[in-house]
mmCIF file of N, CA and C in Angstrom:
data_model
loop_
_atom_site.group_PDB
_atom_site.id
_atom_site.type_symbol
_atom_site.label_atom_id
_atom_site.label_comp_id
_atom_site.label_asym_id
_atom_site.label_seq_id
_atom_site.Cartn_x
_atom_site.Cartn_y
_atom_site.Cartn_z
ATOM 1 N N MET L 1430 -36.754 240.653 125.781
ATOM 2 C CA MET L 1430 -35.558 239.447 126.099
ATOM 3 C C MET L 1430 -35.489 239.166 127.548
ATOM 4 N N ASP L 1431 -35.761 240.203 128.319
ATOM 5 C CA ASP L 1431 -35.820 239.583 130.122
ATOM 6 C C ASP L 1431 -36.973 239.106 130.289
ATOM 7 N N VAL L 1432 -38.354 239.085 129.196
ATOM 8 C CA VAL L 1432 -39.296 238.540 129.521
ATOM 9 C C VAL L 1432 -38.967 237.068 129.559
ATOM 10 N N TRP L 1433 -38.421 236.722 128.402
ATOM 11 C CA TRP L 1433 -38.087 235.449 127.882
ATOM 12 C C TRP L 1433 -37.010 234.836 129.162
ATOM 13 N N ARG L 1434 -36.228 235.467 129.530
ATOM 14 C CA ARG L 1434 -35.283 235.072 130.254
ATOM 15 C C ARG L 1434 -35.626 234.665 131.771
ATOM 16 N N SER L 1435 -36.702 235.169 132.295
ATOM 17 C CA SER L 1435 -37.216 235.349 133.407
ATOM 18 C C SER L 1435 -38.432 234.367 133.501
ATOM 19 N N MET L 1436 -39.119 233.963 132.184
ATOM 20 C CA MET L 1436 -40.175 233.250 132.153
ATOM 21 C C MET L 1436 -40.291 231.945 133.025
ATOM 22 N N GLY L 1437 -39.162 231.246 132.745
ATOM 23 C CA GLY L 1437 -38.985 230.046 133.075
ATOM 24 C C GLY L 1437 -38.938 229.904 134.879
ATOM 25 N N PHE L 1438 -38.486 230.835 135.556
ATOM 26 C CA PHE L 1438 -38.171 230.928 136.868
ATOM 27 C C PHE L 1438 -39.674 231.417 137.339
ATOM 28 N N TYR L 1439 -40.660 232.003 136.836
ATOM 29 C CA TYR L 1439 -41.701 232.337 137.320
ATOM 30 C C TYR L 1439 -42.594 231.225 137.013
ATOM 31 N N GLY L 1440 -42.615 230.573 135.932
ATOM 32 C CA GLY L 1440 -43.240 229.240 135.891
ATOM 33 C C GLY L 1440 -43.178 228.333 136.451
ATOM 34 N N VAL L 1441 -41.789 228.178 136.989
ATOM 35 C CA VAL L 1441 -41.461 226.896 138.039
ATOM 36 C C VAL L 1441 -42.024 227.351 139.622
ATOM 37 N N LEU L 1442 -41.860 228.784 139.619
ATOM 38 C CA LEU L 1442 -42.298 229.008 140.824
ATOM 39 C C LEU L 1442 -44.104 228.812 141.239
ATOM 40 N N ILE L 1443 -44.545 229.272 140.200
ATOM 41 C CA ILE L 1443 -46.253 229.084 140.177
ATOM 42 C C ILE L 1443 -46.538 227.449 139.841
ATOM 43 N N PHE L 1444 -45.917 226.939 139.378
ATOM 44 C CA PHE L 1444 -46.058 225.424 138.923
ATOM 45 C C PHE L 1444 -46.033 224.733 140.451
ATOM 46 N N ALA L 1445 -45.022 224.895 140.732
ATOM 47 C CA ALA L 1445 -44.620 224.403 141.966
ATOM 48 C C ALA L 1445 -45.742 224.865 142.982
ATOM 49 N N ARG L 1446 -46.411 225.958 143.227
ATOM 50 C CA ARG L 1446 -47.264 226.117 144.235
ATOM 51 C C ARG L 1446 -48.746 225.443 143.771
ATOM 52 N N LEU L 1447 -48.833 225.415 142.493
ATOM 53 C CA LEU L 1447 -50.099 224.518 142.128
ATOM 54 C C LEU L 1447 -50.191 223.347 142.145
ATOM 55 N N LEU L 1448 -48.924 222.401 142.587
ATOM 56 C CA LEU L 1448 -49.056 221.294 142.177
ATOM 57 C C LEU L 1448 -48.800 220.993 144.128
ATOM 58 N N ASP L 1449 -48.793 222.176 144.783
ATOM 59 C CA ASP L 1449 -48.905 221.929 146.493
ATOM 60 C C ASP L 1449 -50.183 222.204 147.047
ATOM 61 N N ILE L 1450 -51.223 222.581 146.023
ATOM 62 C CA ILE L 1450 -52.420 222.824 146.656
ATOM 63 C C ILE L 1450 -53.417 221.477 146.691
ATOM 64 N N PRO L 1451 -53.883 221.130 148.042
ATOM 65 C CA PRO L 1451 -54.178 220.006 148.719
ATOM 66 C C PRO L 1451 -55.374 219.475 147.485
ATOM 67 N N ASP L 1452 -55.416 218.021 147.023
ATOM 68 C CA ASP L 1452 -56.578 217.862 146.315
ATOM 69 C C ASP L 1452 -57.908 217.355 147.005
ATOM 70 N N GLU L 1453 -57.636 217.209 148.321
ATOM 71 C CA GLU L 1453 -58.903 217.511 148.933
ATOM 72 C C GLU L 1453 -59.616 218.617 149.292
ATOM 73 N N THR L 1454 -58.939 219.708 149.132
ATOM 74 C CA THR L 1454 -59.419 221.173 149.108
ATOM 75 C C THR L 1454 -60.335 221.104 147.876
ATOM 76 N N LEU L 1455 -59.738 220.959 146.580
ATOM 77 C CA LEU L 1455 -60.235 221.109 145.383
ATOM 78 C C LEU L 1455 -61.481 220.077 145.230
ATOM 79 N N GLU L 1456 -61.446 218.804 145.491
ATOM 80 C CA GLU L 1456 -62.411 217.989 145.553
ATOM 81 C C GLU L 1456 -63.549 218.334 146.399
ATOM 82 N N SER L 1457 -63.540 218.797 147.715
ATOM 83 C CA SER L 1457 -64.637 219.328 148.345
ATOM 84 C C SER L 1457 -65.144 220.386 147.871
ATOM 85 N N ALA L 1458 -64.415 221.401 147.357
ATOM 86 C CA ALA L 1458 -64.934 222.602 146.374
ATOM 87 C C ALA L 1458 -65.938 221.859 145.421
ATOM 88 N N ARG L 1459 -65.568 221.068 144.880
ATOM 89 C CA ARG L 1459 -66.140 220.346 143.426
ATOM 90 C C ARG L 1459 -67.505 219.862 143.969
ATOM 91 N N LEU L 1460 -67.646 218.989 145.281
ATOM 92 C CA LEU L 1460 -68.660 218.428 145.579
ATOM 93 C C LEU L 1460 -69.962 219.374 146.118
ATOM 94 N N ASP L 1461 -69.180 220.787 146.963
ATOM 95 C CA ASP L 1461 -70.128 221.414 147.434
ATOM 96 C C ASP L 1461 -70.684 222.384 146.026
ATOM 97 N N GLY L 1462 -70.322 222.220 144.486
ATOM 98 C CA GLY L 1462 -70.749 222.608 143.641
ATOM 99 C C GLY L 1462 -69.929 223.693 142.795
ATOM 100 N N ALA L 1463 -68.861 224.099 143.406
ATOM 101 C CA ALA L 1463 -68.194 224.874 142.523
ATOM 102 C C ALA L 1463 -67.978 224.627 141.039
ATOM 103 N N THR L 1464 -68.147 225.734 140.303
ATOM 104 C CA THR L 1464 -67.692 226.012 138.593
ATOM 105 C C THR L 1464 -66.175 225.754 139.037
ATOM 106 N N ASP L 1465 -65.871 225.738 137.666
ATOM 107 C CA ASP L 1465 -64.356 225.937 137.377
ATOM 108 C C ASP L 1465 -63.821 227.167 137.894
ATOM 109 N N TRP L 1466 -64.743 228.442 137.511
ATOM 110 C CA TRP L 1466 -64.217 229.622 137.685
ATOM 111 C C TRP L 1466 -64.307 230.029 138.942
ATOM 112 N N ARG L 1467 -65.151 229.580 139.459
ATOM 113 C CA ARG L 1467 -65.632 230.025 141.209
ATOM 114 C C ARG L 1467 -64.124 229.115 141.926
ATOM 115 N N LEU L 1468 -63.837 227.781 141.502
ATOM 116 C CA LEU L 1468 -62.933 227.058 141.950
ATOM 117 C C LEU L 1468 -61.184 227.893 141.888
ATOM 118 N N ILE L 1469 -61.277 228.390 140.675
ATOM 119 C CA ILE L 1469 -59.923 229.394 140.436
ATOM 120 C C ILE L 1469 -59.990 230.401 141.495
ATOM 121 N N ARG L 1470 -60.989 231.248 141.349
ATOM 122 C CA ARG L 1470 -61.245 232.490 141.857
ATOM 123 C C ARG L 1470 -61.212 232.599 143.399
ATOM 124 N N HIS L 1471 -61.655 231.300 143.836
ATOM 125 C CA HIS L 1471 -61.890 231.204 145.335
ATOM 126 C C HIS L 1471 -61.240 230.225 146.337
ATOM 127 N N ILE L 1472 -60.564 229.569 145.458
ATOM 128 C CA ILE L 1472 -59.708 228.572 146.116
ATOM 129 C C ILE L 1472 -58.091 228.658 145.525
ATOM 130 N N VAL L 1473 -57.795 228.494 144.239
ATOM 131 C CA VAL L 1473 -56.695 228.508 143.657
ATOM 132 C C VAL L 1473 -55.877 229.584 143.686
ATOM 133 N N LEU L 1474 -56.794 230.874 143.427
ATOM 134 C CA LEU L 1474 -55.880 232.319 143.681
ATOM 135 C C LEU L 1474 -55.544 232.520 144.909
ATOM 136 N N PRO L 1475 -56.380 232.547 145.996
ATOM 137 C CA PRO L 1475 -55.965 232.678 147.483
ATOM 138 C C PRO L 1475 -55.184 231.533 147.955
ATOM 139 N N LEU L 1476 -54.883 230.755 147.672
ATOM 140 C CA LEU L 1476 -53.924 229.921 147.957
ATOM 141 C C LEU L 1476 -52.526 230.075 147.286
ATOM 142 N N SER L 1477 -52.803 230.665 146.081
ATOM 143 C CA SER L 1477 -51.500 230.930 145.576
ATOM 144 C C SER L 1477 -50.894 232.444 145.715
ATOM 145 N N ALA L 1478 -51.833 233.042 146.486
ATOM 146 C CA ALA L 1478 -51.372 234.631 146.747
ATOM 147 C C ALA L 1478 -49.837 234.885 147.315
ATOM 148 N N PRO L 1479 -49.331 233.909 147.847
ATOM 149 C CA PRO L 1479 -48.200 234.290 148.680
ATOM 150 C C PRO L 1479 -46.892 234.548 147.508
ATOM 151 N N VAL L 1480 -46.984 233.150 146.379
ATOM 152 C CA VAL L 1480 -46.135 232.816 145.449
ATOM 153 C C VAL L 1480 -46.470 234.008 144.481
ATOM 154 N N LEU L 1481 -47.547 234.517 144.174
ATOM 155 C CA LEU L 1481 -47.870 235.469 143.299
ATOM 156 C C LEU L 1481 -47.269 236.758 143.604
ATOM 157 N N LEU L 1482 -47.566 236.770 145.112
ATOM 158 C CA LEU L 1482 -47.047 237.897 145.689
ATOM 159 C C LEU L 1482 -45.356 238.281 145.654
ATOM 160 N N SER L 1483 -44.801 237.102 145.600
ATOM 161 C CA SER L 1483 -43.145 237.489 145.424
ATOM 162 C C SER L 1483 -42.667 237.368 144.303
ATOM 163 N N SER L 1484 -43.613 236.738 142.950
ATOM 164 C CA SER L 1484 -43.304 236.895 141.947
ATOM 165 C C SER L 1484 -43.047 238.574 141.487
ATOM 166 N N VAL L 1485 -44.219 238.867 141.709
ATOM 167 C CA VAL L 1485 -44.282 240.385 141.560
ATOM 168 C C VAL L 1485 -43.574 241.218 142.007
ATOM 169 N N VAL L 1486 -43.096 240.792 143.322
ATOM 170 C CA VAL L 1486 -41.797 241.653 144.043
ATOM 171 C C VAL L 1486 -40.454 241.371 143.371
ATOM 172 N N PHE L 1487 -40.255 240.240 142.844
ATOM 173 C CA PHE L 1487 -39.263 239.839 142.086
ATOM 174 C C PHE L 1487 -39.241 240.469 140.664
ATOM 175 N N SER L 1488 -40.218 240.515 139.908
ATOM 176 C CA SER L 1488 -40.140 241.014 138.677
ATOM 177 C C SER L 1488 -40.024 242.391 138.842
ATOM 178 N N ILE L 1489 -40.719 243.258 139.585
ATOM 179 C CA ILE L 1489 -40.673 244.571 139.948
ATOM 180 C C ILE L 1489 -38.904 245.122 140.039
ATOM 181 N N ASN L 1490 -38.940 244.399 141.045
ATOM 182 C CA ASN L 1490 -37.137 244.656 141.632
ATOM 183 C C ASN L 1490 -36.264 244.447 140.552
ATOM 184 N N GLY L 1491 -36.778 243.263 139.907
ATOM 185 C CA GLY L 1491 -35.638 243.085 138.627
ATOM 186 C C GLY L 1491 -35.835 244.129 137.563
ATOM 187 N N THR L 1492 -37.011 244.513 137.143
ATOM 188 C CA THR L 1492 -37.278 245.538 136.225
ATOM 189 C C THR L 1492 -36.083 246.908 136.863
ATOM 190 N N LEU L 1493 -36.319 247.015 138.086
ATOM 191 C CA LEU L 1493 -35.434 248.322 138.252
ATOM 192 C C LEU L 1493 -34.490 248.174 138.169
ATOM 193 N N LYS L 1494 -33.300 246.937 138.386
ATOM 194 C CA LYS L 1494 -32.015 246.728 138.296
ATOM 195 C C LYS L 1494 -31.613 246.449 137.055
ATOM 196 N N VAL L 1495 -32.443 246.262 136.230
ATOM 197 C CA VAL L 1495 -31.966 245.880 134.893
ATOM 198 C C VAL L 1495 -30.933 246.767 134.365
ATOM 199 N N PHE L 1496 -29.694 245.751 133.718
ATOM 200 C CA PHE L 1496 -28.602 246.723 133.389
ATOM 201 C C PHE L 1496 -28.210 245.748 132.244
ATOM 202 N N ASP L 1497 -27.617 244.482 132.346
ATOM 203 C CA ASP L 1497 -27.055 243.767 131.349
ATOM 204 C C ASP L 1497 -27.547 243.813 130.071
ATOM 205 N N SER L 1498 -28.865 243.405 129.851
ATOM 206 C CA SER L 1498 -29.347 243.237 128.778
ATOM 207 C C SER L 1498 -29.319 244.833 128.073
ATOM 208 N N VAL L 1499 -29.732 245.776 128.616
ATOM 209 C CA VAL L 1499 -29.857 247.225 128.044
ATOM 210 C C VAL L 1499 -28.369 247.395 127.606
ATOM 211 N N LEU L 1500 -27.591 247.229 127.933
ATOM 212 C CA LEU L 1500 -26.171 247.532 127.806
ATOM 213 C C LEU L 1500 -25.663 246.779 126.687
ATOM 214 N N ALA L 1501 -26.144 245.549 126.682
ATOM 215 C CA ALA L 1501 -25.633 244.404 125.471
ATOM 216 C C ALA L 1501 -26.433 244.493 124.229
ATOM 217 N N LEU L 1502 -27.682 245.035 124.345
ATOM 218 C CA LEU L 1502 -28.890 245.459 123.300
ATOM 219 C C LEU L 1502 -28.519 246.962 122.654
ATOM 220 N N THR L 1503 -28.556 247.785 123.506
ATOM 221 C CA THR L 1503 -28.885 248.916 122.910
ATOM 222 C C THR L 1503 -27.854 250.357 123.474
ATOM 223 N N ASN L 1504 -27.036 249.620 124.515
ATOM 224 C CA ASN L 1504 -26.228 250.315 125.111
ATOM 225 C C ASN L 1504 -26.586 251.835 125.637
ATOM 226 N N GLY L 1505 -27.876 251.790 125.826
ATOM 227 C CA GLY L 1505 -28.647 253.064 126.432
ATOM 228 C C GLY L 1505 -29.449 253.858 125.416
ATOM 229 N N GLY L 1506 -29.082 253.468 124.273
ATOM 230 C CA GLY L 1506 -29.706 254.338 123.157
ATOM 231 C C GLY L 1506 -31.108 253.976 122.167
ATOM 232 N N PRO L 1507 -31.515 254.806 121.630
ATOM 233 C CA PRO L 1507 -30.919 255.772 120.842
ATOM 234 C C PRO L 1507 -30.888 257.000 121.647
ATOM 235 N N GLY L 1508 -29.753 257.704 121.766
ATOM 236 C CA GLY L 1508 -29.309 258.694 122.550
ATOM 237 C C GLY L 1508 -29.497 258.225 123.951
ATOM 238 N N SER L 1509 -30.409 258.669 124.996
ATOM 239 C CA SER L 1509 -30.259 258.200 126.137
ATOM 240 C C SER L 1509 -31.598 257.773 126.783
ATOM 241 N N GLY L 1510 -32.554 257.241 125.507
ATOM 242 C CA GLY L 1510 -33.740 257.308 125.436
ATOM 243 C C GLY L 1510 -34.066 255.747 126.661
ATOM 244 N N THR L 1511 -33.250 254.849 126.392
ATOM 245 C CA THR L 1511 -33.597 253.631 127.116
ATOM 246 C C THR L 1511 -32.618 253.321 128.280
ATOM 247 N N THR L 1512 -32.027 254.561 128.961
ATOM 248 C CA THR L 1512 -31.022 254.595 129.808
ATOM 249 C C THR L 1512 -31.339 254.408 131.083
ATOM 250 N N PRO L 1513 -31.589 253.175 131.692
ATOM 251 C CA PRO L 1513 -32.167 252.830 133.287
ATOM 252 C C PRO L 1513 -30.920 253.444 134.113
ATOM 253 N N LEU L 1514 -31.676 253.715 135.403
ATOM 254 C CA LEU L 1514 -30.803 254.077 136.606
ATOM 255 C C LEU L 1514 -29.543 253.257 136.658
ATOM 256 N N THR L 1515 -29.641 251.762 136.493
ATOM 257 C CA THR L 1515 -28.439 251.427 136.698
ATOM 258 C C THR L 1515 -27.324 251.517 135.688
ATOM 259 N N LEU L 1516 -27.577 251.815 134.409
ATOM 260 C CA LEU L 1516 -26.591 251.991 133.446
ATOM 261 C C LEU L 1516 -25.998 253.404 133.643
ATOM 262 N N TYR L 1517 -26.787 254.202 134.445
ATOM 263 C CA TYR L 1517 -26.796 255.925 134.354
ATOM 264 C C TYR L 1517 -25.549 255.769 135.503
ATOM 265 N N MET L 1518 -25.861 255.017 136.504
ATOM 266 C CA MET L 1518 -24.805 254.428 137.496
ATOM 267 C C MET L 1518 -23.486 254.345 137.000
ATOM 268 N N PHE L 1519 -23.658 253.001 136.258
ATOM 269 C CA PHE L 1519 -22.364 252.584 135.847
ATOM 270 C C PHE L 1519 -21.878 253.659 134.881
ATOM 271 N N ARG L 1520 -22.026 254.341 134.121
ATOM 272 C CA ARG L 1520 -21.628 255.334 133.464
ATOM 273 C C ARG L 1520 -21.219 256.511 134.459
ATOM 274 N N SER L 1521 -21.669 256.847 135.366
ATOM 275 C CA SER L 1521 -21.048 258.022 136.290
ATOM 276 C C SER L 1521 -19.842 257.729 136.875
ATOM 277 N N ALA L 1522 -19.890 256.078 137.359
ATOM 278 C CA ALA L 1522 -18.884 255.763 137.905
ATOM 279 C C ALA L 1522 -17.778 255.353 137.488
ATOM 280 N N PHE L 1523 -17.919 254.640 136.325
ATOM 281 C CA PHE L 1523 -16.951 253.967 135.501
ATOM 282 C C PHE L 1523 -16.618 255.017 134.642
ATOM 283 N N SER L 1524 -17.073 255.448 133.750
ATOM 284 C CA SER L 1524 -16.965 255.965 132.751
ATOM 285 C C SER L 1524 -16.326 257.510 132.849
ATOM 286 N N TYR L 1525 -17.041 257.824 134.012
ATOM 287 C CA TYR L 1525 -16.616 259.578 134.172
ATOM 288 C C TYR L 1525 -15.865 259.620 135.537
ATOM 289 N N GLY L 1526 -15.530 258.581 135.950
ATOM 290 C CA GLY L 1526 -14.601 258.556 137.363
ATOM 291 C C GLY L 1526 -15.491 259.246 138.560
ATOM 292 N N ASP L 1527 -16.703 259.265 138.482
ATOM 293 C CA ASP L 1527 -17.321 260.114 139.807
ATOM 294 C C ASP L 1527 -17.707 259.033 140.776
ATOM 295 N N TYR L 1528 -17.026 258.430 141.329
ATOM 296 C CA TYR L 1528 -17.358 257.085 142.087
ATOM 297 C C TYR L 1528 -18.446 257.502 143.230
ATOM 298 N N GLY L 1529 -18.365 258.556 143.646
ATOM 299 C CA GLY L 1529 -19.377 259.282 144.916
ATOM 300 C C GLY L 1529 -20.586 259.336 144.289
ATOM 301 N N TYR L 1530 -20.984 259.872 143.171
ATOM 302 C CA TYR L 1530 -22.396 260.081 142.668
ATOM 303 C C TYR L 1530 -22.804 258.810 142.172
ATOM 304 N N GLY L 1531 -22.124 257.741 141.657
ATOM 305 C CA GLY L 1531 -22.132 256.470 141.405
ATOM 306 C C GLY L 1531 -22.788 255.652 142.492
ATOM 307 N N SER L 1532 -22.084 255.906 143.422
ATOM 308 C CA SER L 1532 -22.467 255.056 144.681
ATOM 309 C C SER L 1532 -23.793 255.728 145.491
ATOM 310 N N THR L 1533 -24.088 257.018 145.272
ATOM 311 C CA THR L 1533 -25.053 257.697 145.860
ATOM 312 C C THR L 1533 -26.455 257.356 144.863
ATOM 313 N N ILE L 1534 -26.176 257.150 143.684
ATOM 314 C CA ILE L 1534 -27.089 256.233 142.669
ATOM 315 C C ILE L 1534 -27.531 254.992 143.186
ATOM 316 N N ALA L 1535 -26.578 254.247 143.542
ATOM 317 C CA ALA L 1535 -26.797 252.805 143.867
ATOM 318 C C ALA L 1535 -27.484 252.552 145.067
ATOM 319 N N SER L 1536 -27.124 253.787 146.133
ATOM 320 C CA SER L 1536 -27.940 253.774 147.210
ATOM 321 C C SER L 1536 -29.180 253.955 147.217
ATOM 322 N N LEU L 1537 -29.346 255.185 146.217
ATOM 323 C CA LEU L 1537 -31.108 255.518 145.855
ATOM 324 C C LEU L 1537 -31.730 254.181 145.328
ATOM 325 N N LEU L 1538 -31.105 253.529 144.815
ATOM 326 C CA LEU L 1538 -31.744 252.227 143.842
ATOM 327 C C LEU L 1538 -32.141 251.527 145.053
ATOM 328 N N THR L 1539 -31.443 251.007 145.801
ATOM 329 C CA THR L 1539 -31.870 250.548 147.011
ATOM 330 C C THR L 1539 -32.868 250.707 147.749
ATOM 331 N N VAL L 1540 -32.922 251.961 148.274
ATOM 332 C CA VAL L 1540 -34.149 252.490 148.862
ATOM 333 C C VAL L 1540 -35.248 252.592 148.103
ATOM 334 N N VAL L 1541 -35.203 252.379 146.692
ATOM 335 C CA VAL L 1541 -36.325 252.795 145.712
ATOM 336 C C VAL L 1541 -36.895 251.058 145.852
ATOM 337 N N CYS L 1542 -35.949 250.124 145.612
ATOM 338 C CA CYS L 1542 -36.345 248.979 145.510
ATOM 339 C C CYS L 1542 -37.008 248.257 147.054
ATOM 340 N N LEU L 1543 -36.266 248.750 147.900
ATOM 341 C CA LEU L 1543 -37.156 248.383 149.456
ATOM 342 C C LEU L 1543 -38.442 249.327 149.438
ATOM 343 N N GLY L 1544 -38.297 250.177 149.097
ATOM 344 C CA GLY L 1544 -39.563 251.220 149.201
ATOM 345 C C GLY L 1544 -41.022 250.508 148.350
ATOM 346 N N VAL L 1545 -40.336 249.789 147.260
ATOM 347 C CA VAL L 1545 -41.546 249.371 146.251
ATOM 348 C C VAL L 1545 -41.735 248.037 146.750
ATOM 349 N N THR L 1546 -40.863 247.106 147.361
ATOM 350 C CA THR L 1546 -41.188 246.128 148.265
ATOM 351 C C THR L 1546 -42.143 246.242 149.302
ATOM 352 N N LEU L 1547 -41.772 247.150 149.931
ATOM 353 C CA LEU L 1547 -42.701 247.518 151.154
ATOM 354 C C LEU L 1547 -44.239 247.909 150.839
ATOM 355 N N ILE L 1548 -44.088 248.792 149.768
ATOM 356 C CA ILE L 1548 -45.624 248.888 149.286
ATOM 357 C C ILE L 1548 -46.494 248.107 148.647
ATOM 358 N N ILE L 1549 -45.705 247.054 148.038
ATOM 359 C CA ILE L 1549 -46.444 246.083 147.555
ATOM 360 C C ILE L 1549 -46.832 245.170 148.647
ATOM 361 N N PHE L 1550 -46.029 244.999 149.776
ATOM 362 C CA PHE L 1550 -46.419 244.021 150.915
ATOM 363 C C PHE L 1550 -47.608 244.743 151.689
ATOM 364 N N ARG L 1551 -47.450 246.018 151.651
ATOM 365 C CA ARG L 1551 -48.755 247.035 152.813
ATOM 366 C C ARG L 1551 -50.013 246.702 151.828
ATOM 367 N N PHE L 1552 -50.148 246.758 150.394
ATOM 368 C CA PHE L 1552 -51.401 246.806 149.777
ATOM 369 C C PHE L 1552 -51.774 244.975 149.728
ATOM 370 N N SER L 1553 -50.805 244.269 149.732
ATOM 371 C CA SER L 1553 -51.240 242.802 149.374
ATOM 372 C C SER L 1553 -51.913 242.451 151.053
ATOM 373 N N HIS L 1554 -51.312 242.993 152.109
ATOM 374 C CA HIS L 1554 -51.492 242.672 153.300
ATOM 375 C C HIS L 1554 -52.813 243.016 153.707
ATOM 376 N N ARG L 1555 -53.099 244.566 153.184
ATOM 377 C CA ARG L 1555 -54.437 245.059 153.334
ATOM 378 C C ARG L 1555 -55.443 244.494 152.531
ATOM 379 N N ASP L 1556 -55.113 243.730 151.522
ATOM 380 C CA ASP L 1556 -56.177 242.664 150.518
ATOM 381 C C ASP L 1556 -56.371 241.672 151.217
ATOM 382 N N LEU L 1557 -55.410 240.965 151.874
ATOM 383 C CA LEU L 1557 -55.672 239.561 152.477
ATOM 384 C C LEU L 1557 -55.943 239.633 153.532
ATOM 385 N N THR L 1558 -56.284 240.774 154.307
ATOM 386 C CA THR L 1558 -56.991 240.868 155.636
ATOM 387 C C THR L 1558 -58.616 241.319 155.491
ATOM 388 N N LYS L 1559 -58.931 241.707 154.160
ATOM 389 C CA LYS L 1559 -60.124 242.080 153.892
ATOM 390 C C LYS L 1559 -61.040 240.957 153.492
ATOM 391 N N GLY L 1560 -60.497 239.943 153.157
ATOM 392 C CA GLY L 1560 -61.246 238.874 152.398
ATOM 393 C C GLY L 1560 -61.833 237.843 153.459
#
């Protein structure tokens, strides 16, 4: 369900970036003899890297923070098989009344999202500087 819900957002992001690639760049590459595959590999993907990187960051952080669809579809079940950290935080704070533990889980989730984002930026920066 989350894939279908977010597909339009990522599609618009990537499509907008593809429209922003200058026609002169593509035309000059074709005149230099670039095939379709080389055009995509050496021109379109590197120029689209910032948008693709932001899409990956949004997607992973959205996955870490999933709450509403799991609550609505399975309520974390069967058993506790599909209980994400956000649902565990919600239950700890509001079902069991342990607000301190729930806020600790929320703080941990914030740090995890920040850490994942920094790791993605670190690896992508390293890849972009190698080329």
